[in-house]
Short mmCIF file of C-alpha atoms in Angstrom, two decimals:
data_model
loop_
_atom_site.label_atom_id
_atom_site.label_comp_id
_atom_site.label_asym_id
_atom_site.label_seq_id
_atom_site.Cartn_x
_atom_site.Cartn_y
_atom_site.Cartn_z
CA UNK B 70 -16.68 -14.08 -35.16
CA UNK B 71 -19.03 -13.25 -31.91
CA UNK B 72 -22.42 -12.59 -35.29
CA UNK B 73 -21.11 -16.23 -36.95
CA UNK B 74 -20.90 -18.34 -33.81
CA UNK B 75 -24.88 -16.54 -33.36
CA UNK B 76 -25.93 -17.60 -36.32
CA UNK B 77 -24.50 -20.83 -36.43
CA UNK B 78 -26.19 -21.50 -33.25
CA UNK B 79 -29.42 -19.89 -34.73
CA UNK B 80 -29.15 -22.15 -37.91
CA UNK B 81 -28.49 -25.34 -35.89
CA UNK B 82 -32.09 -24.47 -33.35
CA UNK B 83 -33.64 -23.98 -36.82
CA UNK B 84 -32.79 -27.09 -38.68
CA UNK B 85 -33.61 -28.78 -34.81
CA UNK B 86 -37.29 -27.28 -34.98
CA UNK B 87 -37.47 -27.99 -38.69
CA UNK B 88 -36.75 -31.95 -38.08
CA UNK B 89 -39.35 -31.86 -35.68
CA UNK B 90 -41.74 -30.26 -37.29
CA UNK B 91 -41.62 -31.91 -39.85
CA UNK B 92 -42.52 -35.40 -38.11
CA UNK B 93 -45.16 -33.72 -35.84
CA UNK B 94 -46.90 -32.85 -39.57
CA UNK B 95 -46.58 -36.41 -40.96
CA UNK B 96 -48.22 -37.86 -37.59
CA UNK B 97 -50.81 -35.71 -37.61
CA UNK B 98 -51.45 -36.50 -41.15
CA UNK B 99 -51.38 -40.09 -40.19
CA UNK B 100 -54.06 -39.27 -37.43
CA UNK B 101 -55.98 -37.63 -39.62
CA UNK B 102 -55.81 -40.45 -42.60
CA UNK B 103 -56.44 -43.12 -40.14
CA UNK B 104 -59.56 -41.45 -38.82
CA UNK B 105 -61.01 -40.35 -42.26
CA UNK B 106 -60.73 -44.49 -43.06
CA UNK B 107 -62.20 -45.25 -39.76
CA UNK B 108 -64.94 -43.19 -40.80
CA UNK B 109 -64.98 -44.21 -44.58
CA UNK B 110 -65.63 -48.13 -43.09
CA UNK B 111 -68.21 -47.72 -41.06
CA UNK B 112 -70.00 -45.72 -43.86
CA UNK B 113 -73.09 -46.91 -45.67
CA UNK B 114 -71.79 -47.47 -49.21
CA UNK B 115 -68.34 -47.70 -50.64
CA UNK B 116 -69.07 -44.19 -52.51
CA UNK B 117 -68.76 -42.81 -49.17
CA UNK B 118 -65.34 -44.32 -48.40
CA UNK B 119 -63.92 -43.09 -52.74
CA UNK B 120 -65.22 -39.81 -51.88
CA UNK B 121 -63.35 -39.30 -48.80
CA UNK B 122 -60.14 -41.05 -50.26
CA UNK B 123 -60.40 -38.62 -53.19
CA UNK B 124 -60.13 -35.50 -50.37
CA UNK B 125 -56.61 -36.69 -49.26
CA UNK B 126 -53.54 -34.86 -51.13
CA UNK B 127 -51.38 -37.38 -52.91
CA UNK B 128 -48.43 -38.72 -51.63
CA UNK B 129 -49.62 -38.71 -47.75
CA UNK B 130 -50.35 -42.27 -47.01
CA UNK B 131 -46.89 -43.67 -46.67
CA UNK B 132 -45.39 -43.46 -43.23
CA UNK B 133 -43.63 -40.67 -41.33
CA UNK B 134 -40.52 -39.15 -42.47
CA UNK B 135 -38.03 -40.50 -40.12
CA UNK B 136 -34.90 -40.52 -42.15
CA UNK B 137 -35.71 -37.17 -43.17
CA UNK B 138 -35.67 -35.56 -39.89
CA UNK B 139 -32.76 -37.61 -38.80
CA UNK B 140 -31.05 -35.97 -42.11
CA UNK B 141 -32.26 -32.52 -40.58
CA UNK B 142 -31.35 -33.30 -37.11
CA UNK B 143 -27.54 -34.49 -38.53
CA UNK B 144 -27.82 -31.43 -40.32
CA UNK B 145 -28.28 -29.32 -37.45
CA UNK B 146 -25.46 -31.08 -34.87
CA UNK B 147 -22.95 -29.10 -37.50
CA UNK B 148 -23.29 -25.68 -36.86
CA UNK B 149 -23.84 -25.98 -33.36
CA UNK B 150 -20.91 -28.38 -33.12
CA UNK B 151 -18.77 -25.10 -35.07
CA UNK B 152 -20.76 -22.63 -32.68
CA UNK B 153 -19.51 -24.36 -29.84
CA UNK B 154 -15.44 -24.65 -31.03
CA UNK B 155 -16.00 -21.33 -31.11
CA UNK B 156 -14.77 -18.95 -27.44
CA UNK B 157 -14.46 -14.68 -27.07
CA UNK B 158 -12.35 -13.92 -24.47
CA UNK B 159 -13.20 -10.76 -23.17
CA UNK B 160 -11.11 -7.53 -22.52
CA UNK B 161 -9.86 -7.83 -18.73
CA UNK B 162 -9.83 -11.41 -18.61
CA UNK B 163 -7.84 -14.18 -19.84
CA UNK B 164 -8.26 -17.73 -20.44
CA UNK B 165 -7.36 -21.44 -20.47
CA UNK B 166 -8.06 -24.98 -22.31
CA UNK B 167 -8.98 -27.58 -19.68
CA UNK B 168 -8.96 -30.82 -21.89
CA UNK B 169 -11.61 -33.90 -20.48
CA UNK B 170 -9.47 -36.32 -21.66
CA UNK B 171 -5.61 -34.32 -20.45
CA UNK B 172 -6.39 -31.60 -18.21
CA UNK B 173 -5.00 -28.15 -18.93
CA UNK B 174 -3.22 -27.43 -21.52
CA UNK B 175 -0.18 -24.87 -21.93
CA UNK B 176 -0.68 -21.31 -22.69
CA UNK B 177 -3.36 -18.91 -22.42
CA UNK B 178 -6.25 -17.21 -24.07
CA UNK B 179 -5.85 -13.66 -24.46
CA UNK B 180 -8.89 -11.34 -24.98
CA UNK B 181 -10.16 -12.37 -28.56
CA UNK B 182 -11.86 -15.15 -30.83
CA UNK B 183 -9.86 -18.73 -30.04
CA UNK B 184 -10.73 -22.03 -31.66
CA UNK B 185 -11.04 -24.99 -29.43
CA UNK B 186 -12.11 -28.80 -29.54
CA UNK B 187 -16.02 -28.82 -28.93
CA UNK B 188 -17.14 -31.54 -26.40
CA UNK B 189 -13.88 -31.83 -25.21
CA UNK B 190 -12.71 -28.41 -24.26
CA UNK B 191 -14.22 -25.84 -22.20
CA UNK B 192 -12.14 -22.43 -21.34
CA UNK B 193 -12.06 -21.07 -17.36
CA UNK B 194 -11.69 -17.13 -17.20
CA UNK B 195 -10.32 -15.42 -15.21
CA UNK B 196 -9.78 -11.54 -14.17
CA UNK B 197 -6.75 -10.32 -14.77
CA UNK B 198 -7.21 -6.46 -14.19
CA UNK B 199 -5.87 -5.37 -10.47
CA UNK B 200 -7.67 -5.97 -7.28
CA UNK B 201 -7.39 -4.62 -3.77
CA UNK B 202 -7.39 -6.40 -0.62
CA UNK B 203 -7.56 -4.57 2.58
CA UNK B 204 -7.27 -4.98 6.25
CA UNK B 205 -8.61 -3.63 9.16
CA UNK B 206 -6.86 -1.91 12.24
CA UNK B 207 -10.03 -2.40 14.18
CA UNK B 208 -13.44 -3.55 14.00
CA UNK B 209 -16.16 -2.41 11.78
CA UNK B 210 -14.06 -1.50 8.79
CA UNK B 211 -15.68 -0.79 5.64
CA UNK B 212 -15.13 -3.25 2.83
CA UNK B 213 -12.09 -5.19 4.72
CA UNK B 214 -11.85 -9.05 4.34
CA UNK B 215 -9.79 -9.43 7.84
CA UNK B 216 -9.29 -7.65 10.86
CA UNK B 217 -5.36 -8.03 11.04
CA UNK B 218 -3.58 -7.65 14.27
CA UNK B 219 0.15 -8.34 15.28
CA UNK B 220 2.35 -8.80 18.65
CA UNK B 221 5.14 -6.33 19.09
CA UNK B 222 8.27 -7.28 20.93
CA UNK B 223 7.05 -6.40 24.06
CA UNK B 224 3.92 -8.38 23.43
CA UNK B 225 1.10 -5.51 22.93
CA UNK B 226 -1.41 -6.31 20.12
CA UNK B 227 -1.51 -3.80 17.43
CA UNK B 228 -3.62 -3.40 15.08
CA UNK B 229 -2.83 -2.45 11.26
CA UNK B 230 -4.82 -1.38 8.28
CA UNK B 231 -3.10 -2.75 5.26
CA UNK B 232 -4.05 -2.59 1.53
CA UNK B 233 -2.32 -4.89 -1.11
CA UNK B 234 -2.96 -4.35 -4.96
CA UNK B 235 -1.74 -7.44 -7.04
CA UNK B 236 -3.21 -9.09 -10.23
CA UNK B 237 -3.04 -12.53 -11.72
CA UNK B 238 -0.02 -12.82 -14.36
CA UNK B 239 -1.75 -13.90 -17.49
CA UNK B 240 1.08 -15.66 -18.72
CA UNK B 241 1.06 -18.57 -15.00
CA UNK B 242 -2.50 -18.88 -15.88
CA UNK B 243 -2.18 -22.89 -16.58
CA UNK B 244 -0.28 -22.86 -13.12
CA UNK B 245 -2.29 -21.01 -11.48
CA UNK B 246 -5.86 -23.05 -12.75
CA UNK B 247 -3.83 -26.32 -12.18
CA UNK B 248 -2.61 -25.49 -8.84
CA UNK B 249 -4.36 -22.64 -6.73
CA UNK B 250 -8.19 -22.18 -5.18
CA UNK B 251 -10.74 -20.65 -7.32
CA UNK B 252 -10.89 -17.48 -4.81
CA UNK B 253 -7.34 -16.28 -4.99
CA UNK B 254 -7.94 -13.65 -2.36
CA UNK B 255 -9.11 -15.05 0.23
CA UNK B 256 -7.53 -18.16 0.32
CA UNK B 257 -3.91 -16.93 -1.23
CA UNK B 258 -3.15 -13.28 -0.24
CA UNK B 259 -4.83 -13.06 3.00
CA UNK B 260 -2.56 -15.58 4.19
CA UNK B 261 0.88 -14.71 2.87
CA UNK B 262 0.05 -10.92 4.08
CA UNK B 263 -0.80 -11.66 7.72
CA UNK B 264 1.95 -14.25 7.72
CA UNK B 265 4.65 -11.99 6.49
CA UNK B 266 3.24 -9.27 8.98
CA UNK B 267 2.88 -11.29 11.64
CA UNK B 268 6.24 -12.79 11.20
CA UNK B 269 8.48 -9.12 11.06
CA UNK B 270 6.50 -7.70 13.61
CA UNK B 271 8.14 -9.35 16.82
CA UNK B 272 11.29 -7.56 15.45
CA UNK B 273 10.33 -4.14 16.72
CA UNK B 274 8.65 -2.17 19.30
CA UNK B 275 5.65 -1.09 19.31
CA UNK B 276 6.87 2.60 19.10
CA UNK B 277 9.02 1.57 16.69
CA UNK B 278 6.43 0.04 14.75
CA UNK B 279 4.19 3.25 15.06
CA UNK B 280 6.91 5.88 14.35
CA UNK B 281 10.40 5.68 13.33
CA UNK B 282 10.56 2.28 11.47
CA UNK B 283 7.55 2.15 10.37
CA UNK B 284 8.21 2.15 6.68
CA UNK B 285 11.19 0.38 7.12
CA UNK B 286 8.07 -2.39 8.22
CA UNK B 287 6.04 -1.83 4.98
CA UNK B 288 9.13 -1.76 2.40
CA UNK B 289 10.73 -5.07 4.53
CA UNK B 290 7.07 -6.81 3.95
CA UNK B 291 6.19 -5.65 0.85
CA UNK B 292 9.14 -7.26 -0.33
CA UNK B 293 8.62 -10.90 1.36
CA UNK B 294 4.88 -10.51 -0.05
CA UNK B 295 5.61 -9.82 -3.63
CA UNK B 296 8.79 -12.37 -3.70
CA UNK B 297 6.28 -15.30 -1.91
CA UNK B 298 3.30 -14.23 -4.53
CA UNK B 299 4.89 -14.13 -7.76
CA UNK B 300 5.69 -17.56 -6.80
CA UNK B 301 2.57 -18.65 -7.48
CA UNK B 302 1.65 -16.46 -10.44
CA UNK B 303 0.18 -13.33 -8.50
CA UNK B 304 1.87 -9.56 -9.50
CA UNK B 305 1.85 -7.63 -6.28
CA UNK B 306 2.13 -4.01 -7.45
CA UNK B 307 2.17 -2.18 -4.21
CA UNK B 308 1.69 -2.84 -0.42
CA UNK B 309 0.16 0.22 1.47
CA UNK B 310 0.23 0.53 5.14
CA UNK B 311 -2.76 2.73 5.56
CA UNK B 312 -3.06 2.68 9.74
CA UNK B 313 -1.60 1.57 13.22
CA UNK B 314 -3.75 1.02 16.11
CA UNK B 315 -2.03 0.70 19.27
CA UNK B 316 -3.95 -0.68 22.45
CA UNK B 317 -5.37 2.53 24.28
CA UNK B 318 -3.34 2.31 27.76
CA UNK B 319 -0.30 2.33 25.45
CA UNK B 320 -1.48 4.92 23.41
CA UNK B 321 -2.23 7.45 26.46
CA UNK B 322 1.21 6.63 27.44
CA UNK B 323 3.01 7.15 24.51
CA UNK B 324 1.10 10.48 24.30
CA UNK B 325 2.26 11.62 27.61
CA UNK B 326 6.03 10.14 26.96
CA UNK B 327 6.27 11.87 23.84
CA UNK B 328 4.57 15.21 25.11
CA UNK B 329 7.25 14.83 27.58
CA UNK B 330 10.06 14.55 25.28
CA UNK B 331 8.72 16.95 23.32
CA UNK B 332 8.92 19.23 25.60
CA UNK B 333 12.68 18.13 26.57
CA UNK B 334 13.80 18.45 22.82
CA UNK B 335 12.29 21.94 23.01
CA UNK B 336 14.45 23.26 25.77
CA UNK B 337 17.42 21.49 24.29
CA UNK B 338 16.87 22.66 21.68
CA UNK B 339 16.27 26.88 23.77
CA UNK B 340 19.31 25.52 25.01
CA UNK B 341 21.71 25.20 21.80
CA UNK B 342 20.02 28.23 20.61
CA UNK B 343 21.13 30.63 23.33
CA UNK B 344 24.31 28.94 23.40
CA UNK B 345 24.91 29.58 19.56
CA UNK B 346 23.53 33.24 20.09
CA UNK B 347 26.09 33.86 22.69
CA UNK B 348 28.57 32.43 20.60
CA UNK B 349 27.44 34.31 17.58
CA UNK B 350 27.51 37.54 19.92
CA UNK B 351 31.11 36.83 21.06
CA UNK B 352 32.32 36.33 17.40
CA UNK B 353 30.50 39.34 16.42
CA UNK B 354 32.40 41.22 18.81
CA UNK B 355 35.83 39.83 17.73
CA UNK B 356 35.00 40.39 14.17
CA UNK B 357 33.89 44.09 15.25
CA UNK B 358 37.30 44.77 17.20
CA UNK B 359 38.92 43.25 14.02
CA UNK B 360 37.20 45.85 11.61
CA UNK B 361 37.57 48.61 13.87
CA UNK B 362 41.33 47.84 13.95
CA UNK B 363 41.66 47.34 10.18
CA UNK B 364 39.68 50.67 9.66
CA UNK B 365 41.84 52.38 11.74
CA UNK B 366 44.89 51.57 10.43
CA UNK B 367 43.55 52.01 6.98
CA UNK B 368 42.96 55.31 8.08
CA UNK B 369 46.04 56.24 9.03
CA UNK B 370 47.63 54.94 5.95
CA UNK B 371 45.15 57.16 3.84
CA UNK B 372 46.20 59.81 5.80
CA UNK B 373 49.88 59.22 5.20
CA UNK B 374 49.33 58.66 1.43
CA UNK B 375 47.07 61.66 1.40
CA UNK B 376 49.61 64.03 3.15
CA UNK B 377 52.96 62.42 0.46
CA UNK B 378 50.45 63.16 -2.31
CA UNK B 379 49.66 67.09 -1.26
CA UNK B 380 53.33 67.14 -0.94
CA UNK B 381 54.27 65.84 -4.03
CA UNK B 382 51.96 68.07 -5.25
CA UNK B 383 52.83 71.36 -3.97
CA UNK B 384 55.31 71.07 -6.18
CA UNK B 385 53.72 71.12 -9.34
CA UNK B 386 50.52 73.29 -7.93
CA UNK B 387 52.85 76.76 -7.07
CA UNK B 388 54.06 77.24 -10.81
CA UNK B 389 50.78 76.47 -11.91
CA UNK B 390 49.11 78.79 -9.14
CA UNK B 391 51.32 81.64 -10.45
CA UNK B 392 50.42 80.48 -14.17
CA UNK B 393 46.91 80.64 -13.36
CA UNK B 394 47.24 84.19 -11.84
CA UNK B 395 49.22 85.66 -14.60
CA UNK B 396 46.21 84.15 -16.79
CA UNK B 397 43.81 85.71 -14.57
CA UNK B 398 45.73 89.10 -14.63
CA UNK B 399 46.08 89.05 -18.58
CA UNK B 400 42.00 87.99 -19.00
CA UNK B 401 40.89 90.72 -16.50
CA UNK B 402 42.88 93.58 -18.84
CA UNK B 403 41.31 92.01 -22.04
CA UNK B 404 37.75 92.01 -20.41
CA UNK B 405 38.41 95.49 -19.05
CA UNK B 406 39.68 96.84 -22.57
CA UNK B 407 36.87 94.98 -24.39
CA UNK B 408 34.31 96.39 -21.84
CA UNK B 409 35.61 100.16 -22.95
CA UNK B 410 35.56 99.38 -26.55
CA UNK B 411 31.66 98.36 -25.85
CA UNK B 412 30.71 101.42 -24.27
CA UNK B 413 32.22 103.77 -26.96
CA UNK B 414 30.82 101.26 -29.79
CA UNK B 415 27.70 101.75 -27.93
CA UNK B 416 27.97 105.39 -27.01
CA UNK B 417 28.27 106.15 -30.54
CA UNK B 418 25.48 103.80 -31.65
CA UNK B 419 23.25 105.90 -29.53
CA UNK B 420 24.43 109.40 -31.34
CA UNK B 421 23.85 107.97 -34.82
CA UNK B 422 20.38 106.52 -33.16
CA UNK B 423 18.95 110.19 -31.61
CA UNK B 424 20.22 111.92 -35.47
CA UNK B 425 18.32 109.53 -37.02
CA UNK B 426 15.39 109.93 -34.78
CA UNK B 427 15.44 113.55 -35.13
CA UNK B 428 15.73 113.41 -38.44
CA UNK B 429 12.83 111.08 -39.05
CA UNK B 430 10.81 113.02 -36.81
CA UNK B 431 11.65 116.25 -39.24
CA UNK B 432 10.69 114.69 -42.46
CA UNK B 433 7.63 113.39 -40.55
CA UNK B 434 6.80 116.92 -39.39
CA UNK B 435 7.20 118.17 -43.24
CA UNK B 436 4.86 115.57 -44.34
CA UNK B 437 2.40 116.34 -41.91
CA UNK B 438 3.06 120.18 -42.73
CA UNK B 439 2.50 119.78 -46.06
CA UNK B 440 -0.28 117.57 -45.92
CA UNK B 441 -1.85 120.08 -43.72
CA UNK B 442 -1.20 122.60 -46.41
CA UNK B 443 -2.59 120.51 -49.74
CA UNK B 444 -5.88 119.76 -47.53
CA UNK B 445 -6.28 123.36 -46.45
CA UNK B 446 -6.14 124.75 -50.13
CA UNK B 447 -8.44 121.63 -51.15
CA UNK B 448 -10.64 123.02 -49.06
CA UNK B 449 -10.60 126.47 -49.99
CA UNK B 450 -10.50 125.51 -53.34
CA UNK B 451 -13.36 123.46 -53.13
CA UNK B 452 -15.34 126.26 -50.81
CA UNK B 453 -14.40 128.93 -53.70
CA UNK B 454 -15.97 126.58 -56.28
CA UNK B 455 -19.25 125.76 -53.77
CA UNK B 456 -19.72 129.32 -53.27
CA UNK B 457 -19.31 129.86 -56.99
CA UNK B 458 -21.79 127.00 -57.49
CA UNK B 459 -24.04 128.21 -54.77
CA UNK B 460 -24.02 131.77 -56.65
CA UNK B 461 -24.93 130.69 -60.06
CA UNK B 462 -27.61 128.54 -58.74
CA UNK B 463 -28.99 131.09 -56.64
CA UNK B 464 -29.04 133.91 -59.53
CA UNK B 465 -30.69 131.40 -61.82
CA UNK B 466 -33.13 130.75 -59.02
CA UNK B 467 -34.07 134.24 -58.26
CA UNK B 468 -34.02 134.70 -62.51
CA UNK B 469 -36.67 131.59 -62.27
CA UNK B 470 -38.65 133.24 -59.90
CA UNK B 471 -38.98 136.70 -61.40
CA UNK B 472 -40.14 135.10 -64.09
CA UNK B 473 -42.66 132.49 -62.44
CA UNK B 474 -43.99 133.85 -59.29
CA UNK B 475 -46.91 131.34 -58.93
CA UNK B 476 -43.92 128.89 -58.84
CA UNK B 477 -42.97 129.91 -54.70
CA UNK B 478 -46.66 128.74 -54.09
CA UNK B 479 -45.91 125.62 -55.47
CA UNK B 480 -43.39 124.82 -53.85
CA UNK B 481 -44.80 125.75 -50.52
CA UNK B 482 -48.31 123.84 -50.53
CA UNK B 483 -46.12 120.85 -51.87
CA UNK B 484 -44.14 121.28 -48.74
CA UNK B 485 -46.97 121.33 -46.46
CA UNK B 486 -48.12 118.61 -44.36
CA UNK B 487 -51.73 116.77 -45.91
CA UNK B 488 -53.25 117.48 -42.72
CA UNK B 489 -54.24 121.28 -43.10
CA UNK B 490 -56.71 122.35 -45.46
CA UNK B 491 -56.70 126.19 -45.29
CA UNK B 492 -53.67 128.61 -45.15
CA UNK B 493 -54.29 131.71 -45.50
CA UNK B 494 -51.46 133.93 -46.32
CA UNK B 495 -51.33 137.76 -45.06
CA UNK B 496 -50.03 140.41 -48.31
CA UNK B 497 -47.90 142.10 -45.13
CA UNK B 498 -46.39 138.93 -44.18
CA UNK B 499 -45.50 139.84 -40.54
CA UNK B 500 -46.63 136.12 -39.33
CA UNK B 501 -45.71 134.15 -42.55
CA UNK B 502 -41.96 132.66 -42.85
CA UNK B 503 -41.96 133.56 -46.71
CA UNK B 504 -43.23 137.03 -46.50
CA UNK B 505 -39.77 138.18 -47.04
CA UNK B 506 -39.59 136.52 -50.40
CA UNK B 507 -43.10 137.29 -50.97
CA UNK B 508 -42.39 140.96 -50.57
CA UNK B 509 -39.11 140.79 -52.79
CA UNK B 510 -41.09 139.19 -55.43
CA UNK B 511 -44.10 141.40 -55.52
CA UNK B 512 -43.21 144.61 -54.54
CA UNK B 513 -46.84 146.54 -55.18
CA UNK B 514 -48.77 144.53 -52.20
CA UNK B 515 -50.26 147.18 -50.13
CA UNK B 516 -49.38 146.88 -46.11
CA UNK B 517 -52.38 147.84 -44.06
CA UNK B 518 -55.94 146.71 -43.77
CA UNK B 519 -57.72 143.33 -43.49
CA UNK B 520 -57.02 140.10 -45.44
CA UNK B 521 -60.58 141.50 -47.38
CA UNK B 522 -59.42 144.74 -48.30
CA UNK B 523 -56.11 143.91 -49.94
CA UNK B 524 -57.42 141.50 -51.93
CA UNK B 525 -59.87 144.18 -53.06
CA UNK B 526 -57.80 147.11 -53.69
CA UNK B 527 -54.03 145.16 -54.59
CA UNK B 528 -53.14 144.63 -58.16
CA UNK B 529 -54.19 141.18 -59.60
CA UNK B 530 -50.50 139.83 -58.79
CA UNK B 531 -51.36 140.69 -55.39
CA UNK B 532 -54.85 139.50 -55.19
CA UNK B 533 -53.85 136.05 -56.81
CA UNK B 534 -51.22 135.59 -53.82
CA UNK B 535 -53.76 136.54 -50.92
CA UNK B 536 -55.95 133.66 -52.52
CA UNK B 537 -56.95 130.61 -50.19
CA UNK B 538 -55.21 127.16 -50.78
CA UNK B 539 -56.71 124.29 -50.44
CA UNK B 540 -54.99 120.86 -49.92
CA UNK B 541 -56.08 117.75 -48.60
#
């Protein structure tokens, strides 16, 4: 509704401007016509004056276009006419009619699009979230509209701080436009709150007023102030008393009478306290004497009871004291004949234990014997066959050897070491490790005389093993 009551409003300055427009074009067309004839008149010839009138558009030489723009102008009264029927209410405020012809008329305009009689209608707003308005206790307060002060009984100004919030009630909105001041604060609360104070005030004392009644004060006014503004259409929703100031003589007083009774109810209250301690002492001593009392005759009594119950039960407890040592009697014997039937079980376990010992140690000592004897004739068994062995081979050796004697020369250069290059070998053979086989082999080799003369003089055998060997 807000973008059609713009563009009405748009449409209605456009069709405005059009109308005029329009008429400032046909007068300066006019101008213009009048001037070319003026011209066209004064000319030489009449060619002059057709040639000019043969520039002009058609249809421009009657007059200007007055019913036209009066058609345009009509035109455009509409929509603004429709624009102006049209009121938004915005959100915290609320509204009301006030007719030119019959005033203001019942109900009100709630936050929203209304309809209402253009010309003859106009709507007055007004704010209908919660305000505050606060008093001072003394001068210089921040955003305060009044410095409020009030006469105790006794006649001592004091000064209070006060803050009111109350709101207009939407629905008293014709009453309230018909009937109160524009500035509702000022002129409406402000009163009826220093009134009402002022009025309940002379009903206390000032101490009163500063300590024990004081919010037995507030509640008393806050009540008078919301009963006298809902009268008028105002919604008080609370009524603070924020401060007191009392006059300073007072107040240095009151400090000093109240330090002073301070101190009073203090040792009063020392006072009670020792008194209920020594109270509580005496009854703790009465209530000790009591239990001690009780306890000892409880005592006694569980004495009494304790010696009719050891009675009673010596009765009972001698048979079963002889029972019990009959049992004790009968169990010893049993333990005594079972210990005796251990030691003989275990005597005898011990017998059969050594036999067997002794007779595992006797088959072990027949093994061992026996092995001792299959390992000895192993042995000599396999010496007998070694020896045997040893025999052959050495009588197959020394049947080798008589028939290859150059073979022991063999054997002994292969045996030497690489290093030496010369041995020579004496036919005696006192310094030569194989002159023993050497002389069993050849038995002609002649003893005596040089390494020369033996080789000259021996038998070829001889001189062959008297030869020189070389090795490398």
């Amino acid at each position: 509704m807000i973008a059609l009551k713009y563009l009405l409003i748009i449409l209605g300055i456009g069709l405005f401007g059009s109308a005029g427009a329009l008429v400032a074009y046909d007068v300066y067309v006019s101008s213009q016509l009048r001037r070319l004839l003026r011209r066209s008149i004064e000319g030489t010839a009449g060619g002059t004056s057709a040639g000019a009138t043969s520039f002009l558009p058609a249809g421009h030489f009657g007059p200007v276009r007055w019913q036209r723009a009066l058609q345009l102008t009509l035109l455009a009264i509409v929509p603004l006419l429709i624009s102006k029927s049209i009121v938004v209410v915005p959100d915290g405020t609320a509204g009301v009619a006030v007719s030119q012809f019959s005033g203001v008329r019942p109900g009100t305009l709630y936050p929203g699009v209304h309809l209402v009689t253009p010309l003859v209608d106009h709507v007055a707003l007004y704010d209908t979230r919660e305000q505050v308005y606060l008093t001072a206790a003394t001068e210089g307060g921040k955003n305060v509209k009044e410095l409020l002060t009030l006469q105790a009984r006794e006649g001592l100004n004091i000064g209070i701080a006060v803050a009111v919030r109350y709101r207009i009630d939407p629905r008293r909105l014709a009453y309230i436009h018909a009937n109160l001041p524009e500035d509702i604060g000022d002129q409406v609360v402000a009163p009826v709150v220093a009134s009402t104070y002022r009025s309940l005030a002379p009903n206390y004392v000032t101490r009163e007023i500063f300590a024990v009644k004081r919010e037995e004060l507030r509640s008393k006014a806050a009540d008078a102030i919301q009963a006298r503004l809902e009268s008028d259409g105002i919604l008080v929703r609370e009524v603070v008393l924020r401060d007191i100031k009392l006059p300073e003589e007072y107040a240095k007083g009151l400090e000093g009478l109240l330090l002073k009774e301070q101190e009073s109810e203090r040792l009063g209250t020392e006072t009670e306290i020792k008194q209920k301690e020594v109270k509580i002492a005496e009854l703790e001593a009465e209530a000790q004497k009591a239990r001690d009392v009780k306890q000892a005759e409880a005592q006694a009594q569980v004495r009494v009871l304790q010696a009719k119950a050891e009675s009673d039960s010596m009765q009972y407890t001698l048979p079963l004291k002889q029972k019990q040592i009959e049992q004790s009697k009968l169990e010893a014997e049993a333990r005594k004949e079972a210990t005796l039937q251990n030691a003989e079980a275990a005597a005898q376990a011990k017998v059969i234990d050594s036999r067997a010992e002794i007779e595992r140690q006797r088959n072990l000592a027949d093994a061992e014997a026996n092995r001792i004897r299959v390992t000895a004739d192993a042995e000599a068994n396999r010496i007998r066959v070694t020896a045997a062995a040893d025999s052959e081979r050495m009588k197959f050796e020394a049947a080798v050897l008589k028939q290859n004697p150059m073979l022991i020369q063999k054997i002994i250069a292969e045996r030497l070491s690489d290093k030496l290059q010369i041995i020579m070998v004496p036919t005696d053979g006192r310094n030569f490790f194989a002159s023993d086989v050497l002389r069993s082999a050849f038995s002609g080799v002649v003893p005596s005389g040089n390494a020369d003369e033996t080789d000259q003089d021996a038998p070829a055998p001889a001189r062959k093993q008297a030869q020189v060997l070389k090795t490398k």
